[in-house]
Tab-separated table of C-alpha atoms in Angstrom:
chain	number	residue	atom	x	y	z
R	1	UNK	CA	0.088	0.162	-0.112
R	2	UNK	CA	1.013	3.501	-0.685
R	3	UNK	CA	-0.008	5.509	2.371
R	4	UNK	CA	2.134	7.854	3.955
R	5	UNK	CA	1.191	6.007	7.435
R	6	UNK	CA	1.902	2.615	7.778
R	7	UNK	CA	-1.592	0.486	8.764
R	8	UNK	CA	-1.529	-2.489	11.206
R	9	UNK	CA	-4.183	-4.718	12.179
R	10	UNK	CA	-3.867	-6.156	15.589
R	11	UNK	CA	-6.264	-9.741	15.291
R	12	UNK	CA	-6.341	-10.477	19.064
R	13	UNK	CA	-5.705	-6.963	20.219
R	14	UNK	CA	-7.549	-7.270	23.169
R	15	UNK	CA	-5.217	-10.013	25.009
R	16	UNK	CA	-1.893	-9.290	27.228
R	17	UNK	CA	0.362	-9.232	23.987
R	18	UNK	CA	-1.893	-7.320	21.926
R	19	UNK	CA	-2.745	-4.830	24.238
R	20	UNK	CA	1.359	-4.587	24.930
R	21	UNK	CA	1.880	-4.035	21.334
R	22	UNK	CA	-0.862	-1.543	20.862
R	23	UNK	CA	0.547	0.670	23.724
R	24	UNK	CA	4.162	0.617	22.278
R	25	UNK	CA	2.897	1.563	18.691
R	26	UNK	CA	0.869	4.596	20.015
R	27	UNK	CA	3.951	6.267	20.307
R	28	UNK	CA	5.170	5.528	16.665
R	29	UNK	CA	4.099	8.608	14.478
R	30	UNK	CA	4.591	6.827	11.282
R	31	UNK	CA	1.976	3.930	11.816
R	32	UNK	CA	-1.761	3.957	12.302
R	33	UNK	CA	-3.715	0.883	14.265
R	34	UNK	CA	-6.722	-0.146	12.563
R	35	UNK	CA	-9.322	-2.314	14.943
R	36	UNK	CA	-12.188	-4.040	13.765
R	37	UNK	CA	-15.625	-3.683	15.459
R	38	UNK	CA	-15.775	-5.806	18.663
R	39	UNK	CA	-18.619	-8.293	17.589
R	40	UNK	CA	-17.096	-8.851	14.052
R	41	UNK	CA	-13.713	-9.943	15.823
R	42	UNK	CA	-14.846	-13.646	15.163
R	43	UNK	CA	-16.093	-12.712	11.712
R	44	UNK	CA	-14.038	-14.190	8.968
R	45	UNK	CA	-15.321	-11.644	6.325
R	46	UNK	CA	-14.811	-8.821	7.952
R	47	UNK	CA	-11.406	-9.809	8.999
R	48	UNK	CA	-10.288	-10.787	5.546
R	49	UNK	CA	-11.682	-7.119	4.642
R	50	UNK	CA	-9.584	-5.385	7.223
R	51	UNK	CA	-6.360	-7.560	6.316
R	52	UNK	CA	-6.862	-6.313	2.557
R	53	UNK	CA	-6.886	-2.673	3.843
R	54	UNK	CA	-3.828	-2.485	6.141
R	55	UNK	CA	-0.040	-2.747	5.328
R	56	UNK	CA	0.860	-5.311	8.383
R	57	UNK	CA	-1.377	-7.913	10.455
R	58	UNK	CA	-0.004	-8.855	13.946
R	59	UNK	CA	-1.811	-12.152	15.190
R	60	UNK	CA	-2.009	-12.608	19.133
R	61	UNK	CA	-4.060	-15.352	19.064
R	62	UNK	CA	-4.165	-19.089	19.722
R	63	UNK	CA	-2.415	-21.476	17.504
R	64	UNK	CA	-5.459	-22.555	16.059
R	65	UNK	CA	-6.762	-19.176	15.516
R	66	UNK	CA	-3.498	-18.017	14.091
R	67	UNK	CA	-3.739	-20.641	11.732
R	68	UNK	CA	-7.138	-19.930	10.457
R	69	UNK	CA	-6.262	-16.104	9.838
R	70	UNK	CA	-3.049	-16.935	8.107
R	71	UNK	CA	-5.597	-18.961	5.712
R	72	UNK	CA	-7.510	-16.033	5.198
R	73	UNK	CA	-4.595	-14.020	4.336
R	74	UNK	CA	-3.299	-16.565	1.801
R	75	UNK	CA	-6.722	-16.169	0.121
R	76	UNK	CA	-5.830	-12.449	-0.539
R	77	UNK	CA	-2.826	-13.430	-2.558
R	78	UNK	CA	-0.806	-10.535	-4.200
R	79	UNK	CA	-2.972	-8.691	-1.617
R	80	UNK	CA	-2.037	-9.894	1.328
R	81	UNK	CA	-0.424	-8.229	4.034
R	82	UNK	CA	2.454	-8.654	5.784
R	83	UNK	CA	2.036	-10.942	9.071
R	84	UNK	CA	3.695	-11.241	12.792
R	85	UNK	CA	3.009	-14.244	14.372
R	86	UNK	CA	3.020	-13.604	18.144
R	87	UNK	CA	1.632	-17.452	18.688
R	88	UNK	CA	3.359	-20.946	18.506
R	89	UNK	CA	1.852	-21.649	15.226
R	90	UNK	CA	4.696	-21.057	13.018
R	91	UNK	CA	7.842	-20.680	14.963
R	92	UNK	CA	9.316	-23.815	12.873
R	93	UNK	CA	7.247	-23.633	10.139
R	94	UNK	CA	8.469	-23.725	6.241
R	95	UNK	CA	8.486	-20.318	4.918
R	96	UNK	CA	8.578	-18.316	7.845
R	97	UNK	CA	11.414	-16.315	9.182
R	98	UNK	CA	12.135	-16.696	12.841
R	99	UNK	CA	11.616	-13.029	14.658
R	100	UNK	CA	14.965	-13.198	16.692
R	101	UNK	CA	17.130	-9.955	14.383
R	102	UNK	CA	20.109	-10.349	16.466
R	103	UNK	CA	20.084	-14.543	15.977
R	104	UNK	CA	23.226	-13.933	13.644
R	105	UNK	CA	25.166	-11.335	11.747
R	106	UNK	CA	22.698	-9.829	9.098
R	107	UNK	CA	19.577	-11.787	10.123
R	108	UNK	CA	17.819	-8.369	10.729
R	109	UNK	CA	18.092	-7.537	6.946
R	110	UNK	CA	16.458	-11.131	6.638
R	111	UNK	CA	13.495	-10.057	9.122
R	112	UNK	CA	13.036	-6.876	7.526
R	113	UNK	CA	13.155	-8.526	3.759
R	114	UNK	CA	10.196	-11.126	5.192
R	115	UNK	CA	6.719	-10.834	4.329
R	116	UNK	CA	5.791	-13.579	7.384
R	117	UNK	CA	7.790	-13.787	11.005
R	118	UNK	CA	6.999	-15.344	13.571
R	119	UNK	CA	7.494	-13.981	16.759
R	120	UNK	CA	9.959	-15.608	19.407
R	121	UNK	CA	8.879	-17.284	22.655
R	122	UNK	CA	9.922	-15.423	26.155
R	123	UNK	CA	11.834	-18.177	27.266
R	124	UNK	CA	13.389	-19.149	23.885
R	125	UNK	CA	14.593	-15.517	23.274
R	126	UNK	CA	16.919	-16.026	26.332
R	127	UNK	CA	18.362	-19.655	25.811
R	128	UNK	CA	18.788	-19.218	21.949
R	129	UNK	CA	20.758	-15.607	22.990
R	130	UNK	CA	23.377	-17.695	25.119
R	131	UNK	CA	23.452	-20.898	23.479
R	132	UNK	CA	23.598	-20.043	19.555
R	133	UNK	CA	26.831	-18.162	20.051
R	134	UNK	CA	28.465	-21.177	21.743
R	135	UNK	CA	27.359	-23.885	19.503
R	136	UNK	CA	28.428	-21.344	16.180
R	137	UNK	CA	31.606	-21.210	17.647
R	138	UNK	CA	32.220	-24.636	18.624
R	139	UNK	CA	32.680	-23.865	22.343
R	140	UNK	CA	29.362	-26.071	22.982
R	141	UNK	CA	28.917	-29.161	20.772
R	142	UNK	CA	25.732	-29.087	18.912
R	143	UNK	CA	24.951	-33.028	20.378
R	144	UNK	CA	25.963	-31.734	24.105
R	145	UNK	CA	23.001	-32.458	26.905
R	146	UNK	CA	21.838	-29.282	27.820
R	147	UNK	CA	19.401	-28.128	30.495
R	148	UNK	CA	17.758	-24.551	30.639
R	149	UNK	CA	15.745	-23.553	33.885
R	150	UNK	CA	13.788	-20.555	33.594
R	151	UNK	CA	11.422	-18.420	36.127
R	152	UNK	CA	8.701	-15.983	34.554
R	153	UNK	CA	6.224	-13.530	35.985
R	154	UNK	CA	2.482	-14.934	36.247
R	155	UNK	CA	1.691	-12.414	33.110
R	156	UNK	CA	2.988	-14.772	30.581
R	157	UNK	CA	1.041	-17.716	31.704
R	158	UNK	CA	-2.434	-16.378	30.398
R	159	UNK	CA	-5.901	-15.096	31.596
R	160	UNK	CA	-6.542	-18.047	34.312
R	161	UNK	CA	-3.110	-17.726	35.699
R	162	UNK	CA	-3.430	-13.883	35.553
R	163	UNK	CA	-6.531	-14.185	37.707
R	164	UNK	CA	-5.163	-16.852	39.917
R	165	UNK	CA	-2.202	-14.591	40.942
R	166	UNK	CA	-4.383	-11.165	40.948
R	167	UNK	CA	-6.766	-13.252	43.193
R	168	UNK	CA	-4.115	-14.278	45.555
R	169	UNK	CA	-5.280	-18.104	44.886
R	170	UNK	CA	-2.126	-19.173	42.967
R	171	UNK	CA	0.871	-20.194	44.731
R	172	UNK	CA	4.224	-18.164	45.533
R	173	UNK	CA	6.488	-20.425	43.164
R	174	UNK	CA	5.947	-23.750	40.878
R	175	UNK	CA	7.411	-25.522	38.638
R	176	UNK	CA	5.525	-26.624	35.489
R	177	UNK	CA	5.813	-28.272	32.159
R	178	UNK	CA	7.315	-31.414	34.064
R	179	UNK	CA	6.063	-33.794	31.123
R	180	UNK	CA	9.174	-32.285	29.506
R	181	UNK	CA	7.049	-31.302	26.254
R	182	UNK	CA	6.821	-27.807	26.501
R	183	UNK	CA	5.600	-25.893	23.438
R	184	UNK	CA	8.560	-23.479	23.169
R	185	UNK	CA	11.091	-26.802	22.785
R	186	UNK	CA	10.978	-27.291	18.952
R	187	UNK	CA	12.219	-23.512	18.609
R	188	UNK	CA	14.434	-23.541	21.594
R	189	UNK	CA	16.180	-26.557	19.796
R	190	UNK	CA	15.879	-25.412	16.318
R	191	UNK	CA	17.244	-22.040	16.402
R	192	UNK	CA	19.879	-22.824	18.981
R	193	UNK	CA	21.008	-25.457	16.365
R	194	UNK	CA	21.077	-28.195	19.110
R	195	UNK	CA	21.026	-31.902	17.750
R	196	UNK	CA	19.977	-33.596	20.955
R	197	UNK	CA	16.525	-31.977	22.487
R	198	UNK	CA	17.391	-30.030	25.459
R	199	UNK	CA	15.996	-30.511	28.969
R	200	UNK	CA	13.589	-27.476	29.903
R	201	UNK	CA	12.007	-26.836	32.834
R	202	UNK	CA	9.882	-23.584	33.208
R	203	UNK	CA	8.494	-22.072	36.494
R	204	UNK	CA	6.676	-18.987	37.334
R	205	UNK	CA	6.836	-16.839	40.793
R	206	UNK	CA	4.358	-14.389	42.298
R	207	UNK	CA	5.201	-11.192	40.291
R	208	UNK	CA	3.623	-9.748	37.035
R	209	UNK	CA	6.542	-9.755	34.937
R	210	UNK	CA	10.508	-10.350	34.590
R	211	UNK	CA	12.286	-13.271	33.485
R	212	UNK	CA	15.516	-15.161	34.273
R	213	UNK	CA	16.981	-18.022	32.158
R	214	UNK	CA	19.676	-20.012	33.260
R	215	UNK	CA	21.824	-22.583	31.753
R	216	UNK	CA	24.423	-24.639	33.645
R	217	UNK	CA	27.747	-26.191	32.046
R	218	UNK	CA	30.506	-28.180	33.392
R	219	UNK	CA	33.375	-26.804	31.362
R	220	UNK	CA	35.573	-29.905	31.541
R	221	UNK	CA	32.677	-31.651	29.377
R	222	UNK	CA	33.458	-28.917	26.203
R	223	UNK	CA	35.967	-29.063	23.761
R	224	UNK	CA	39.076	-27.375	24.610
R	225	UNK	CA	37.992	-26.683	28.641
R	226	UNK	CA	37.149	-23.091	27.897
R	227	UNK	CA	37.213	-20.566	30.390
R	228	UNK	CA	34.276	-18.552	31.947
R	229	UNK	CA	35.841	-15.533	30.212
R	230	UNK	CA	36.144	-17.608	26.780
R	231	UNK	CA	32.392	-18.178	26.787
R	232	UNK	CA	31.844	-14.580	27.694
R	233	UNK	CA	34.023	-13.539	24.716
R	234	UNK	CA	31.858	-15.096	22.324
R	235	UNK	CA	28.988	-13.841	23.713
R	236	UNK	CA	30.424	-10.647	23.378
R	237	UNK	CA	31.493	-10.902	19.970
R	238	UNK	CA	28.043	-11.848	18.832
R	239	UNK	CA	26.143	-9.139	19.858
R	240	UNK	CA	28.779	-6.331	20.198
R	241	UNK	CA	27.401	-3.210	18.879
R	242	UNK	CA	23.864	-4.160	19.383
R	243	UNK	CA	20.858	-1.948	20.520
R	244	UNK	CA	18.938	-4.438	22.547
R	245	UNK	CA	21.026	-7.608	23.647
R	246	UNK	CA	23.954	-6.885	25.559
R	247	UNK	CA	26.504	-9.018	27.320
R	248	UNK	CA	27.220	-7.733	30.942
R	249	UNK	CA	29.612	-8.983	33.854
R	250	UNK	CA	28.144	-11.028	36.440
R	251	UNK	CA	27.435	-9.505	39.570
R	252	UNK	CA	30.010	-10.691	42.299
R	253	UNK	CA	27.480	-11.561	44.858
R	254	UNK	CA	26.131	-14.304	42.488
R	255	UNK	CA	23.034	-12.787	42.711
R	256	UNK	CA	20.378	-11.479	40.291
R	257	UNK	CA	16.460	-10.646	40.012
R	258	UNK	CA	13.846	-11.038	37.077
R	259	UNK	CA	12.604	-7.521	36.889
R	260	UNK	CA	15.072	-4.814	36.585
R	261	UNK	CA	14.367	-4.749	32.712
R	262	UNK	CA	10.894	-4.690	33.111
R	263	UNK	CA	8.740	-2.456	30.393
R	264	UNK	CA	12.255	-2.596	28.059
R	265	UNK	CA	13.044	-4.396	24.922
R	266	UNK	CA	16.378	-5.288	26.058
R	267	UNK	CA	18.024	-8.649	26.996
R	268	UNK	CA	20.727	-9.031	29.218
R	269	UNK	CA	23.395	-11.755	29.145
R	270	UNK	CA	25.882	-12.996	31.962
R	271	UNK	CA	28.178	-15.454	32.426
R	272	UNK	CA	28.504	-16.784	36.244
R	273	UNK	CA	31.522	-18.849	36.527
R	274	UNK	CA	33.902	-20.822	38.960
R	275	UNK	CA	37.052	-20.967	36.972
R	276	UNK	CA	38.616	-23.322	39.639
R	277	UNK	CA	35.782	-25.717	39.965
R	278	UNK	CA	35.071	-25.738	36.014
R	279	UNK	CA	31.590	-24.473	35.689
R	280	UNK	CA	29.440	-22.031	34.762
R	281	UNK	CA	25.909	-20.799	34.592
R	282	UNK	CA	24.809	-18.696	31.499
R	283	UNK	CA	22.070	-16.371	32.567
R	284	UNK	CA	19.779	-14.435	30.494
R	285	UNK	CA	17.573	-11.419	31.994
R	286	UNK	CA	14.862	-9.969	29.803
R	287	UNK	CA	11.110	-8.994	30.668
R	288	UNK	CA	8.609	-11.508	29.512
R	289	UNK	CA	6.159	-9.001	28.142
R	290	UNK	CA	8.967	-6.791	26.531
R	291	UNK	CA	11.877	-8.609	24.285
R	292	UNK	CA	9.909	-11.811	25.038
R	293	UNK	CA	6.704	-10.552	23.567
R	294	UNK	CA	5.217	-6.943	22.666
R	295	UNK	CA	8.734	-5.537	22.458
R	296	UNK	CA	10.140	-8.049	20.236
R	297	UNK	CA	7.081	-7.851	18.045
R	298	UNK	CA	7.350	-3.788	17.476
R	299	UNK	CA	10.856	-4.047	16.822
R	300	UNK	CA	10.239	-6.799	14.215
R	301	UNK	CA	7.181	-4.290	12.920
R	302	UNK	CA	9.656	-1.638	12.537
R	303	UNK	CA	11.861	-3.357	10.830
R	304	UNK	CA	9.179	-5.159	8.118
R	305	UNK	CA	8.147	-1.687	7.214
R	306	UNK	CA	11.102	0.002	6.815
R	307	UNK	CA	10.932	2.448	10.421
R	308	UNK	CA	13.428	3.285	12.554
R	309	UNK	CA	14.205	1.300	15.464
R	310	UNK	CA	12.930	3.159	18.366
């Protein structure tokens, strides 16, 4: 389309991620949000008509509903808008670009040129950011047994979980996904370039937003027995000069809390190490609603529409 202002339809704008995207885009003068009449949100014809009128559609829907929306867009052929899918539906699907611009050098250009982008999951964003540079550098074998542990604020758990925590009926902390088949595993394994399926143990705490992702490693099991500084150097080399992903020194007291980056699109990476013991814990900190969801979506939207990064 040829308007001066780019037009966007958020399909599912009433959910947590949709509201977050809308709030962030409200400060972007180059875009205009188009909304559908509330009583037509589930009307395929109305949604398809609106899709034809905009430059880009953001899908903030359950997986099956996201697939249905993509099918509607497919019917538009050459008039189909660009799509950012915030669901899990297309994260490892052929023909979709994974929306993590920092994934590898030059990948932001791939996102900018893509017509269909899958927004990453919050947990995989931290895990992939830590693991991918080490695998690419040969410091971590692709078949190495990896365990990824993470804790998130309850806002990432959906309407029922949010209501339970805000009503005071949920536990202060709990592990979940202990069937070891969490829906984020495929993208975590695929984009970290792991040949062996990692063990992923998520958890949720009694705080609204914020996230820590941690990965313990025994250095004597890695090729060449690298030092903690070697892993930190590989991460620093990958993300040097980046806007949103940074490598920072680990806190000397060996502590880190999950909420410091709330309401931002930043992602911080640390290497907590004990060189004498030959052990490290890699840690990523992010806002599960920021770089883990709405912030990342807006970053991808800006790239896809040729807008400056905020």
